Short mmCIF file of C-alpha atoms and ligand atoms in Angstrom, two decimals:
data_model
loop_
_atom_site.label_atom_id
_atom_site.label_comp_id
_atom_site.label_asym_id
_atom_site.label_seq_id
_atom_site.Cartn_x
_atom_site.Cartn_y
_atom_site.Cartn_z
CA UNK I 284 126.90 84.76 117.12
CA UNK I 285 127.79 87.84 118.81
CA UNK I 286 126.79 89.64 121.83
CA UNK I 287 123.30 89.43 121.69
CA UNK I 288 123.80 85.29 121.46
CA UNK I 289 121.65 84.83 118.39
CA UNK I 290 123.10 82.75 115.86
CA UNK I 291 122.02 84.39 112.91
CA UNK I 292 122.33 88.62 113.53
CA UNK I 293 124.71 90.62 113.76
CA UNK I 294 124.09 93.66 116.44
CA UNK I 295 125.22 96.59 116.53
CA UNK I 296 125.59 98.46 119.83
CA UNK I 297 122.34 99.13 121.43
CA UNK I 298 120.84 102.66 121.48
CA UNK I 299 118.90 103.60 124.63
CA UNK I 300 116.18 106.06 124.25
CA UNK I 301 115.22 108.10 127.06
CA UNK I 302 111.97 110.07 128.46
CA UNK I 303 112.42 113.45 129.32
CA UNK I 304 112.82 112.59 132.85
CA UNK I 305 116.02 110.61 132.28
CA UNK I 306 114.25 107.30 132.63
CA UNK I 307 115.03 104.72 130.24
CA UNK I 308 111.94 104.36 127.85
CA UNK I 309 112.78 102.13 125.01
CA UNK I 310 116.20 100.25 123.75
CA UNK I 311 116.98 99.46 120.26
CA UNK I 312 119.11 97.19 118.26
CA UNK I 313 120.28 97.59 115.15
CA UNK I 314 120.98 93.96 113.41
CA UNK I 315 121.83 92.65 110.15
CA UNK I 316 121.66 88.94 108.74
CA UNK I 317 124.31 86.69 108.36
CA UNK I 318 125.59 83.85 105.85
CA UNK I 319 122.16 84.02 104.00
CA UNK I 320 121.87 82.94 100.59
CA UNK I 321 119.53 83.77 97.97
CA UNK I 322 116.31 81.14 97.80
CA UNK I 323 115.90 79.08 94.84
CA UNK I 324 112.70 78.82 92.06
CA UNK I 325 112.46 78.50 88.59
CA UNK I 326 114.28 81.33 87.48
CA UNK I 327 116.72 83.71 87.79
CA UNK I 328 116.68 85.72 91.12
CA UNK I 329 116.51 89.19 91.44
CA UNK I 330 117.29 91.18 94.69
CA UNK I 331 114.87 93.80 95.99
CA UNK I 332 116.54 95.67 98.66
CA UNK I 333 116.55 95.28 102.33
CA UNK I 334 113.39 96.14 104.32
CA UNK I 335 113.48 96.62 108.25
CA UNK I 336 111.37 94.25 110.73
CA UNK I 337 111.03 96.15 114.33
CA UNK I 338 110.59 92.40 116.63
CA UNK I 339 110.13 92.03 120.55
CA UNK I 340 113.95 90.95 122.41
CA UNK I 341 114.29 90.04 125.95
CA UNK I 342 114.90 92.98 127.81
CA UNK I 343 117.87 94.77 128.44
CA UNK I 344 117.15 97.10 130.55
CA UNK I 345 114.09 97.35 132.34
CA UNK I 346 111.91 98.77 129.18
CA UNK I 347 110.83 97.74 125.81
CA UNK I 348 113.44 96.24 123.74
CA UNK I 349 113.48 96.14 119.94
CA UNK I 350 115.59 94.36 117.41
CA UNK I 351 115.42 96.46 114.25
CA UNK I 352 116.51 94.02 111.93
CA UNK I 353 117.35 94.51 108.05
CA UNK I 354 116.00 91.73 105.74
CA UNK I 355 116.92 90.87 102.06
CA UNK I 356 114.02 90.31 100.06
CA UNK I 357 114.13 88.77 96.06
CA UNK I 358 111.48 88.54 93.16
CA UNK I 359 112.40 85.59 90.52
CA UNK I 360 112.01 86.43 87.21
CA UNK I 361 110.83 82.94 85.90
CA UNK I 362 107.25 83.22 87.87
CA UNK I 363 107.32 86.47 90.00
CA UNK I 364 107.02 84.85 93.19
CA UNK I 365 108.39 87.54 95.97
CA UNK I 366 110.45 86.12 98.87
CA UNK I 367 111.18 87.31 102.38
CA UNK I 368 115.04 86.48 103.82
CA UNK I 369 114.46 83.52 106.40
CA UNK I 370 115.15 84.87 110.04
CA UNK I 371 116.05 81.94 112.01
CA UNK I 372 116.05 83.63 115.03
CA UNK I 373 112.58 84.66 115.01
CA UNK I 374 109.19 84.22 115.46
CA UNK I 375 107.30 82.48 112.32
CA UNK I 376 104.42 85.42 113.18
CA UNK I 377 107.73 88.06 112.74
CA UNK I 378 106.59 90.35 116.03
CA UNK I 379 109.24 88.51 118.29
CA UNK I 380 112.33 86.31 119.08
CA UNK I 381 111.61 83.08 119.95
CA UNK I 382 113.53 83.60 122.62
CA UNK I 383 111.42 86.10 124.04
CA UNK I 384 108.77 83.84 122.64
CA UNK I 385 109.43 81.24 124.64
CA UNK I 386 110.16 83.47 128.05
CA UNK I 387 107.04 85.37 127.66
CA UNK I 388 105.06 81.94 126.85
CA UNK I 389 106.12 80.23 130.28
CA UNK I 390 106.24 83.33 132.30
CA UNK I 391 101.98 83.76 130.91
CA UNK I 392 101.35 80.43 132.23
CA UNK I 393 103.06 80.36 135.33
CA UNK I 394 101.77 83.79 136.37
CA UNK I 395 98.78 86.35 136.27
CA UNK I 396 99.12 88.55 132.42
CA UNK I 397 99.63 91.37 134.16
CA UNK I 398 103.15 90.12 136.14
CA UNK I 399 104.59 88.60 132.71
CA UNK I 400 104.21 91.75 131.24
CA UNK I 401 105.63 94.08 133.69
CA UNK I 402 108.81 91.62 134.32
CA UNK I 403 109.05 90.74 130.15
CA UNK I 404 108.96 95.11 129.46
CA UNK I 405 105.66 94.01 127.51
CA UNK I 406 102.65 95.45 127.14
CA UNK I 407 99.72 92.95 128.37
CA UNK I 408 98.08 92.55 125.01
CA UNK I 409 101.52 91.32 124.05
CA UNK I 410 100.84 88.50 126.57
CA UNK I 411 98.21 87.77 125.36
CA UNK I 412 99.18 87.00 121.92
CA UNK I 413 101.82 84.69 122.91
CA UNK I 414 99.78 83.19 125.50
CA UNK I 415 97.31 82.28 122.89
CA UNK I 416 99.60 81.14 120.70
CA UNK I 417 101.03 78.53 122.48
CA UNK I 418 97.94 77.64 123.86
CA UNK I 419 96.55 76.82 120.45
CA UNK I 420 99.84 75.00 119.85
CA UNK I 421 100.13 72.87 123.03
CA UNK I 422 96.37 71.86 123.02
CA UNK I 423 95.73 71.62 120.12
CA UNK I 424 95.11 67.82 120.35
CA UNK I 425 94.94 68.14 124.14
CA UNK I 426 93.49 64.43 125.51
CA UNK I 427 93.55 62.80 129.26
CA UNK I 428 93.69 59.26 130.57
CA UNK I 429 90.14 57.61 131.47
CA UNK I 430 90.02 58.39 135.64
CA UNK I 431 88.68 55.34 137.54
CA UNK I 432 85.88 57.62 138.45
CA UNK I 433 84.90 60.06 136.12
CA UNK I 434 82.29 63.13 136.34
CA UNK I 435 80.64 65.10 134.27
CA UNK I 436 78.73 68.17 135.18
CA UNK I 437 77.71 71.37 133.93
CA UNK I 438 78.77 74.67 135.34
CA UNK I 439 78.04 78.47 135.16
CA UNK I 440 79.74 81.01 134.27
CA UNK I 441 79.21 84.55 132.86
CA UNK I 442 75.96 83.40 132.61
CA UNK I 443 76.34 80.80 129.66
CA UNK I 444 76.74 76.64 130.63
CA UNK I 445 80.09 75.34 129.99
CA UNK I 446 80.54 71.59 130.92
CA UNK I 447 83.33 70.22 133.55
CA UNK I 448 84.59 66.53 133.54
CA UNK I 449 86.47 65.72 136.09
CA UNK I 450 88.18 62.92 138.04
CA UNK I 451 86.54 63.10 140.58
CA UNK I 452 88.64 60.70 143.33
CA UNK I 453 91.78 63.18 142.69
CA UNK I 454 89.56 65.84 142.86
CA UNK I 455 91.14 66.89 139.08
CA UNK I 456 89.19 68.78 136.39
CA UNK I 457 90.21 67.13 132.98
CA UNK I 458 88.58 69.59 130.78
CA UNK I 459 86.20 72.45 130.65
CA UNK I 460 83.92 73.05 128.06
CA UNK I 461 82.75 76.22 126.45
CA UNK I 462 79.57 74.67 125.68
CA UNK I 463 77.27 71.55 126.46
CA UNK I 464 75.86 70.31 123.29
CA UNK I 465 75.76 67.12 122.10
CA UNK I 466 78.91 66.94 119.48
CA UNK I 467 81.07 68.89 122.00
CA UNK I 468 80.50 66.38 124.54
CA UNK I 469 81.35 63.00 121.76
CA UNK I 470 83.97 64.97 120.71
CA UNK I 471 85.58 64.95 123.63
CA UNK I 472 84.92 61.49 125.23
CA UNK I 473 86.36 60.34 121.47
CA UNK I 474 89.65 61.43 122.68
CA UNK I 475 89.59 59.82 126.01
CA UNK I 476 92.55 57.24 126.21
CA UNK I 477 91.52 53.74 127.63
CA UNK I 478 87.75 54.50 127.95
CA UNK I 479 87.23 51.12 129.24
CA UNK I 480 89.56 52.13 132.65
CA UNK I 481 86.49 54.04 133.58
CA UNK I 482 84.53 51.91 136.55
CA UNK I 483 82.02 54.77 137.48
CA UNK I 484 80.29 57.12 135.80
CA UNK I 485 79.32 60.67 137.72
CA UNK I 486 76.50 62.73 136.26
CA UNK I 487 73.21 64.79 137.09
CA UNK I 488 69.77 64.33 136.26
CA UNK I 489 70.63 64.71 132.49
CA UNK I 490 69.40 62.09 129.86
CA UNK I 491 71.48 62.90 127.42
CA UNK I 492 74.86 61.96 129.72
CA UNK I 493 73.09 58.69 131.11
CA UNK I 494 73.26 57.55 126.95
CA UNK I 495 76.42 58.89 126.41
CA UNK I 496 77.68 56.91 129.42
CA UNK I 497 75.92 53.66 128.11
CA UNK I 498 78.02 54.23 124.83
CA UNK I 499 80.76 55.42 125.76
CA UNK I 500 81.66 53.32 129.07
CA UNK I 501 79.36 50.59 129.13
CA UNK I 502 81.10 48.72 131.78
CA UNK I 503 80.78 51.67 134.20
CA UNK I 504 78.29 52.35 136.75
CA UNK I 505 76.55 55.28 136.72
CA UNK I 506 75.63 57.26 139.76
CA UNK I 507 73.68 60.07 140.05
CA UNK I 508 75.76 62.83 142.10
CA UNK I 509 74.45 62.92 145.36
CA UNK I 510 74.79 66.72 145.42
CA UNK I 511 72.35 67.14 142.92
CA UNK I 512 69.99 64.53 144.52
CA UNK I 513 69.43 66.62 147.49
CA UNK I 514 69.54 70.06 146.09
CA UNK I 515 65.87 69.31 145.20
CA UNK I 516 65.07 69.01 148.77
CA UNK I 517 66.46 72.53 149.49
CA UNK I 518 64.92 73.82 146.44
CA UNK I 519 61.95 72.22 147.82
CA UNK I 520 62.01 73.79 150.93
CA UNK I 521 62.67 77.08 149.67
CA UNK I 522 59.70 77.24 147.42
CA UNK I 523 57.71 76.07 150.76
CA UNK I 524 58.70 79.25 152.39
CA UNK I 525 58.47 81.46 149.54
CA UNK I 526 54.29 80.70 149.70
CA UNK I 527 54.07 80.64 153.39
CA UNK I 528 55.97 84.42 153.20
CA UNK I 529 52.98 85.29 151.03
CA UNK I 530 50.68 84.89 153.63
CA UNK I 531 52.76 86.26 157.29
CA UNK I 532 51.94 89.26 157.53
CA UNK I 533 53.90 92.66 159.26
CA UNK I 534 57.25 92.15 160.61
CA UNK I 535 56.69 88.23 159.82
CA UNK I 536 57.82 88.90 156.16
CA UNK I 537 60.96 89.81 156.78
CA UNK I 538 62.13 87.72 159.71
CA UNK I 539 61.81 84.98 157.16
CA UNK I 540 63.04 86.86 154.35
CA UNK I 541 66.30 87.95 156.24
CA UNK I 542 66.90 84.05 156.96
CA UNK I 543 66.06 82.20 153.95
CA UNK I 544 69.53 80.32 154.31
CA UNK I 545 68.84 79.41 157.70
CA UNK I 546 66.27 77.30 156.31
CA UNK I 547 68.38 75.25 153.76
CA UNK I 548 71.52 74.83 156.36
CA UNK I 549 71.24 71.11 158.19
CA UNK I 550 70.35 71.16 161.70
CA UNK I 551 72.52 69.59 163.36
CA UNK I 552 75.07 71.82 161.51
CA UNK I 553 73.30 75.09 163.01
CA UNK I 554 74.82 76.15 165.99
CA UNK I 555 72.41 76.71 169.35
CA UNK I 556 71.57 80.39 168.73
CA UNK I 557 70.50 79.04 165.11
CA UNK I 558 68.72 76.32 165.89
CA UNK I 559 66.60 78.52 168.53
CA UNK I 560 66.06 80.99 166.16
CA UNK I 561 64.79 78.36 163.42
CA UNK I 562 62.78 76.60 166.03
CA UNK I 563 61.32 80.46 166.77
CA UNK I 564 60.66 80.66 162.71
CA UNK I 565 58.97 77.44 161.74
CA UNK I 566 56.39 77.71 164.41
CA UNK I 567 55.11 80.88 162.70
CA UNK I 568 53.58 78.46 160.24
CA UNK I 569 53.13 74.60 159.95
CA UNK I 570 54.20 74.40 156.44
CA UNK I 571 57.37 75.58 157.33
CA UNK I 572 57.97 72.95 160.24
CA UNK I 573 56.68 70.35 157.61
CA UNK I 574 58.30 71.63 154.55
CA UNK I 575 61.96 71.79 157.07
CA UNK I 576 61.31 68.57 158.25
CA UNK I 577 60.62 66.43 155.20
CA UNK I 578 63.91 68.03 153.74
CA UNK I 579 65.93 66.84 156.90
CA UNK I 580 64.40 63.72 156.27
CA UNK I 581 65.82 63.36 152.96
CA UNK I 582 69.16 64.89 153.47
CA UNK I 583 69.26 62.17 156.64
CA UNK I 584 68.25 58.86 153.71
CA UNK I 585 71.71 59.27 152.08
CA UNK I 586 73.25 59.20 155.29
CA UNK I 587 72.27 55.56 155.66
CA UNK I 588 74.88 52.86 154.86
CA UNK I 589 73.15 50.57 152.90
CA UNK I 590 70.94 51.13 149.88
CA UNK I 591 68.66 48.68 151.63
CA UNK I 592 68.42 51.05 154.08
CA UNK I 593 67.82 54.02 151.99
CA UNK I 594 65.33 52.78 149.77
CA UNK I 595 62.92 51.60 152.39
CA UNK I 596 63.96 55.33 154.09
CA UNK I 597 62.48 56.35 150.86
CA UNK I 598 59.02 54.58 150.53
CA UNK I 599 58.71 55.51 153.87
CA UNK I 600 59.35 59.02 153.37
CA UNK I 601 56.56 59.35 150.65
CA UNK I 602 54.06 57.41 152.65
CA UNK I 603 54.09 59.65 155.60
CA UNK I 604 54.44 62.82 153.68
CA UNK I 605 51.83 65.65 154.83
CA UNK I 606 49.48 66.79 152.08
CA UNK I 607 50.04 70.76 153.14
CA UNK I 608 53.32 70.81 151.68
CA UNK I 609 53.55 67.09 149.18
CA UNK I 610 53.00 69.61 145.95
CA UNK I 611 56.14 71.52 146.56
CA UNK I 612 58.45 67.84 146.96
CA UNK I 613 57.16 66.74 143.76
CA UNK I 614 60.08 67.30 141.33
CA UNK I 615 61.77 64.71 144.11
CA UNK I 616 58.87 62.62 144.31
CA UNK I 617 59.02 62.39 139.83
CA UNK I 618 62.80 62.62 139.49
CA UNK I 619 63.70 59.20 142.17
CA UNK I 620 60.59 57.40 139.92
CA UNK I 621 62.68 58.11 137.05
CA UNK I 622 66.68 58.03 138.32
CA UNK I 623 65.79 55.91 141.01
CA UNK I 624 67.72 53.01 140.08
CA UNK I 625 70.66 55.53 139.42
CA UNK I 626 70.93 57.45 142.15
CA UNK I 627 70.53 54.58 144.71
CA UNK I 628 73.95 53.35 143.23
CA UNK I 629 75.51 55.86 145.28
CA UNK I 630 75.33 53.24 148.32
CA UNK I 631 77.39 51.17 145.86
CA UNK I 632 79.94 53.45 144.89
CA UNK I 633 79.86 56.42 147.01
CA UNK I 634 81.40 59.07 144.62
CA UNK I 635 80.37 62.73 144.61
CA UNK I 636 81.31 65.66 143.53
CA UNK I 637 81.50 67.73 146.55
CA UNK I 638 84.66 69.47 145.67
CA UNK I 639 84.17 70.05 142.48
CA UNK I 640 81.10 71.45 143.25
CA UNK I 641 82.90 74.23 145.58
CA UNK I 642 84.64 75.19 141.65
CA UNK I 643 81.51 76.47 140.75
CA UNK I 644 81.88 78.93 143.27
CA UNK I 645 85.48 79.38 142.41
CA UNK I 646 84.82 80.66 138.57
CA UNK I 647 81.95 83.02 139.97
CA UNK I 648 84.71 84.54 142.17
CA UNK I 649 87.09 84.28 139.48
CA UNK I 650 84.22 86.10 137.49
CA UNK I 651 84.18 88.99 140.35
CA UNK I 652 88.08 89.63 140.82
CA UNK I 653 88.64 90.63 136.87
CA UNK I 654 91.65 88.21 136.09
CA UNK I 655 90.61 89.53 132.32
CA UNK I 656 90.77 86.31 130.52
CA UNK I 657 88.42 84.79 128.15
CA UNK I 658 87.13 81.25 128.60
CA UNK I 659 89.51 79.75 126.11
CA UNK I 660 92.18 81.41 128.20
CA UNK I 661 91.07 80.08 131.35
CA UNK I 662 90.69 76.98 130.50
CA UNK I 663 94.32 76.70 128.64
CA UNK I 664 95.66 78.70 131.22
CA UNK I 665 94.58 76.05 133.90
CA UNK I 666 95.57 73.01 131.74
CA UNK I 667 99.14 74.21 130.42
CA UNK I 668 99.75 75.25 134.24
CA UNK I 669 99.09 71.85 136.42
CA UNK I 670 98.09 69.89 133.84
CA UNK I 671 102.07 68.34 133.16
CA UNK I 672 101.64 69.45 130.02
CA UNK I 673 104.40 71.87 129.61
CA UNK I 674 108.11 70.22 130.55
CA UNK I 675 108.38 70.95 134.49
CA UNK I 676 111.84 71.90 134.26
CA UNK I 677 110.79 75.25 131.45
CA UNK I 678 108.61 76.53 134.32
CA UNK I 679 110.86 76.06 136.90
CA UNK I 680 113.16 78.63 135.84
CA UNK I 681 110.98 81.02 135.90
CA UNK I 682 110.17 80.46 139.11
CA UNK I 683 113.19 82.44 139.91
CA UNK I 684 112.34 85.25 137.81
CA UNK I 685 111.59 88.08 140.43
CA UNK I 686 114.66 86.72 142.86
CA UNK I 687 117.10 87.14 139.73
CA UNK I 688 115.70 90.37 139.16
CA UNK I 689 117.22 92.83 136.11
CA UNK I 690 120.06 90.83 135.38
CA UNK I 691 117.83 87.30 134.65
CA UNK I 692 117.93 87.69 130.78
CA UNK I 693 121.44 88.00 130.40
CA UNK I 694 122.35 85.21 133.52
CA UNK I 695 120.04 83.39 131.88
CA UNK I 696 121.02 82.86 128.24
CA UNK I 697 123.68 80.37 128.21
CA UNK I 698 121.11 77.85 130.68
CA UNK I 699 118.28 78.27 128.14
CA UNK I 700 118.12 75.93 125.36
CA UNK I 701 114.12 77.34 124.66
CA UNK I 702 113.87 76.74 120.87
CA UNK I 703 114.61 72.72 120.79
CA UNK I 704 110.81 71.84 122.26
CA UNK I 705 109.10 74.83 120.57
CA UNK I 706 110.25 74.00 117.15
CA UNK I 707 109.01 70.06 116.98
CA UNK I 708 105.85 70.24 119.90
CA UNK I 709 105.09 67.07 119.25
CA UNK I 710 107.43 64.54 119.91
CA UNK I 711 105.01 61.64 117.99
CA UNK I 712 104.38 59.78 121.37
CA UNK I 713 101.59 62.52 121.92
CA UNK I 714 103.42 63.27 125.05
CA UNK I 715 103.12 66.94 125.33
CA UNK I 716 99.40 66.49 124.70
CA UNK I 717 98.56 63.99 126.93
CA UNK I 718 97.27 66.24 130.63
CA UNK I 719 96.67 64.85 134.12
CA UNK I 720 94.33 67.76 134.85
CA UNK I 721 93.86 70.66 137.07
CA UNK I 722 94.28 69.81 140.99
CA UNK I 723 91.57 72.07 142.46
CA UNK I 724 92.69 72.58 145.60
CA UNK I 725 95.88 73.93 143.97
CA UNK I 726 93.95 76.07 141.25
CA UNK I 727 91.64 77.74 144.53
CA UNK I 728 95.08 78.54 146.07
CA UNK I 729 97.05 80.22 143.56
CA UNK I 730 93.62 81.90 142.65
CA UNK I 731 92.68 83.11 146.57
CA UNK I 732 96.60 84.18 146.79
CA UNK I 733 96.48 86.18 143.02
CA UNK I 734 99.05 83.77 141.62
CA UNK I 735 97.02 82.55 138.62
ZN1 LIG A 839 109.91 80.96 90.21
#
């Protein structure tokens, strides 16, 4: 122990390097080892020298700081094995304390790469490493708790399909997916604690969920997401005006083009000036009335308040349908023959997924901004932040990071016990594996104010 508090060096005063502009650049430490004793094997041992090992310290001053540490190293002369001196004090991957570890691990999850490494004196692929280090290490056998209502649902994002499931009363992701396939998917709902919690089942059009649902939750009731039920009426309607712009002629064209959205927005959402100028657009051609119409009409069936209600809305809706625009409903008209049952269970248990829906948006403007991470980061990112999977109390303190400013590593030290958790992760109750999710409406926050 000695200035430095690390049990197991013994430092030497610190040399600061400086630029040529006076400016502190770079600060290093030159340590020894303490009470170490040479390893044991078969045979004899015989020393090999010291070597140096250059690892990451918390900062002293505002720069880089280095310990450069000298290491015994032995051969033994029974078998030839080589050995390395045992550094307590740092990192099994020998590029940092554990210390600094540890600081650098929270500060990555608790703020954007970028921030960690300006306040740590790291570089930002530094972050990174540790970042993914303990991400691998904390999730590792990452699991959640069966919501009452769970969702699935697949989402896009840098153009590939990842997969979302999410409880969807809390409005909580539980896990994102990198892909969608079939094993993924088992794999996943194989780690789901008390499956049999699970009272409704959230999904899309998607056979292959509607089985996995059946297997995996049997006792749940699946409903087909709302949200995805009426899409097809707006995707309807959109094809409708994409062949009726083939044939306006002029000026026409693009007075329809320039307001495609005008035509998927409800009406009685539309304000006056928008409803006139709709009212000015459909008449330019019947199908467009029709095709606007007959997707109100839909939209308006899962309004009503009793599946009663809605399914007779339904047969009615098909019966009067006019012929000049029944080609471009017929995805609806096939996909309620074969989800009907399904998706009418939404007047049972009225579950969709209407915020999670607004993440899909979120990771496209996550996409746009350039946070820099990778999927796996994202995802561990958002899970080791919110998901109480990290002790509360470790990222507390570094809440108070910028406030402390310069002086935090040293005022720090004697509060920080950071080593007792990171050594044993797993506790055998699972506890540090077990998440409660991302809370949405926090993640779009800290996103929208830069804080992720
Ligand atoms: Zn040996």
């Amino acid at each position: 122990m000695n200035w430095l508090r690390l049990d197991n060096l013994e430092a030497a005063d610190p040399i600061v390097i400086k630029d040529s502009d006076g400016r502190v650049s770079m600060v290093e430490v030159p340590c020894t080892t303490i009470g170490t004793t040479a390893p044991s094997c078969c045979g004899k041992m015989e020393g090999l020298g010291k070597r140096t090992l250059r690892v990451r310290d918390r900062r002293l001053e505002p720069a880089p700081t280095w310990l450069v540490i000298k290491y015994r190293r032995w051969k033994c002369l029974g078998c030839g094995s080589a050995f390395k001196e045992h550094l307590p004090d740092v990192h099994e991957q020998r590029y940092t304390t554990k210390r600094l570890f540890h600081d650098v691990s929270m500060s990555a999850i608790k703020r954007p790469f970028e921030d960690a490494g300006t306040f740590h004196a790291v570089e930002q692929t530094f972050v990174k490493r540790v970042f993914d280090s303990i991400a691998k290490e904390k999730l590792d056998d990452y699991r959640f708790v069966a919501p009452r209502v769970l969702g699935v649902d697949e989402k896009w994002l840098r153009k590939k399909p990842r997969w979302v499931a999410y409880d969807v009363e809390n409005g909580h992701a539980l896990e994102l997916l990198q892909g969608r396939d079939e094993r993924t998917i088992r794999d996943l709902l194989n780690q789901v604690e008390n499956p049999q919690d699970v009272e409704v089942f959230c999904q899309d059009m998607h056979w292959p969920y509607a089985h996995l649902a059946e297997e995996y939750f049997p006792d749940a009731t699946v409903v087909i997401d709302k949200f995805h039920v009426v899409k097809m009426a707006s995707e309807a309607m959109d094809e409708v005006r994409k062949e009726v712009q083939k044939a306006l002629k002029g000026e026409d064209v693009l007075r329809v083009s320039n307001r495609r959205r005008l035509f998927l927005r409800r009406w009685d959402d539309l304000s006056v000036e928008g409803q006139d100028l709709l009212a000015e657009l459909v008449a330019l051609d019947d199908r467009l009335k029709l095709g606007y119409t007959w997707k109100e009409k839909f939209f308006d069936i899962f309004e009503l308040s009793t599946r009663r209600d809605a399914e007779q809305a339904w047969i009615a809706w098909q019966m009067d349908m006019p012929s000049a625009v029944k080609a471009h409903f017929r995805s609806i008209r096939w996909n309620m023959k074969t989800w009907g049952k399904l998706i009418f269970n939404y007047f049972d248990q009225r579950y969709t997924s209407g915020k999670v829906e607004n993440f899909n948006g979120l990771l496209d403007r996550m996409n746009l901004q350039g946070y820099g991470y990778t999927f796996p980061q994202l995802r561990a990112k958002a899970l080791l932040k919110y998901g109480n999977l990290v002790p509360k109390a470790d990222l507390r303190m570094f809440m108070m990071e910028h406030s402390m400013g310069a002086a935090v590593s040293e005022w720090l030290a004697p509060y920080l016990e950071p080593d007792a958790h990171l050594d044993d992760p797993k506790d055998g109750t699972g506890w540090y594996s077990l998440g409660s999710g991302i809370p949405m409406a926090e993640w779009v926050t800290d996103l929208e104010a830069g804080r992720f």
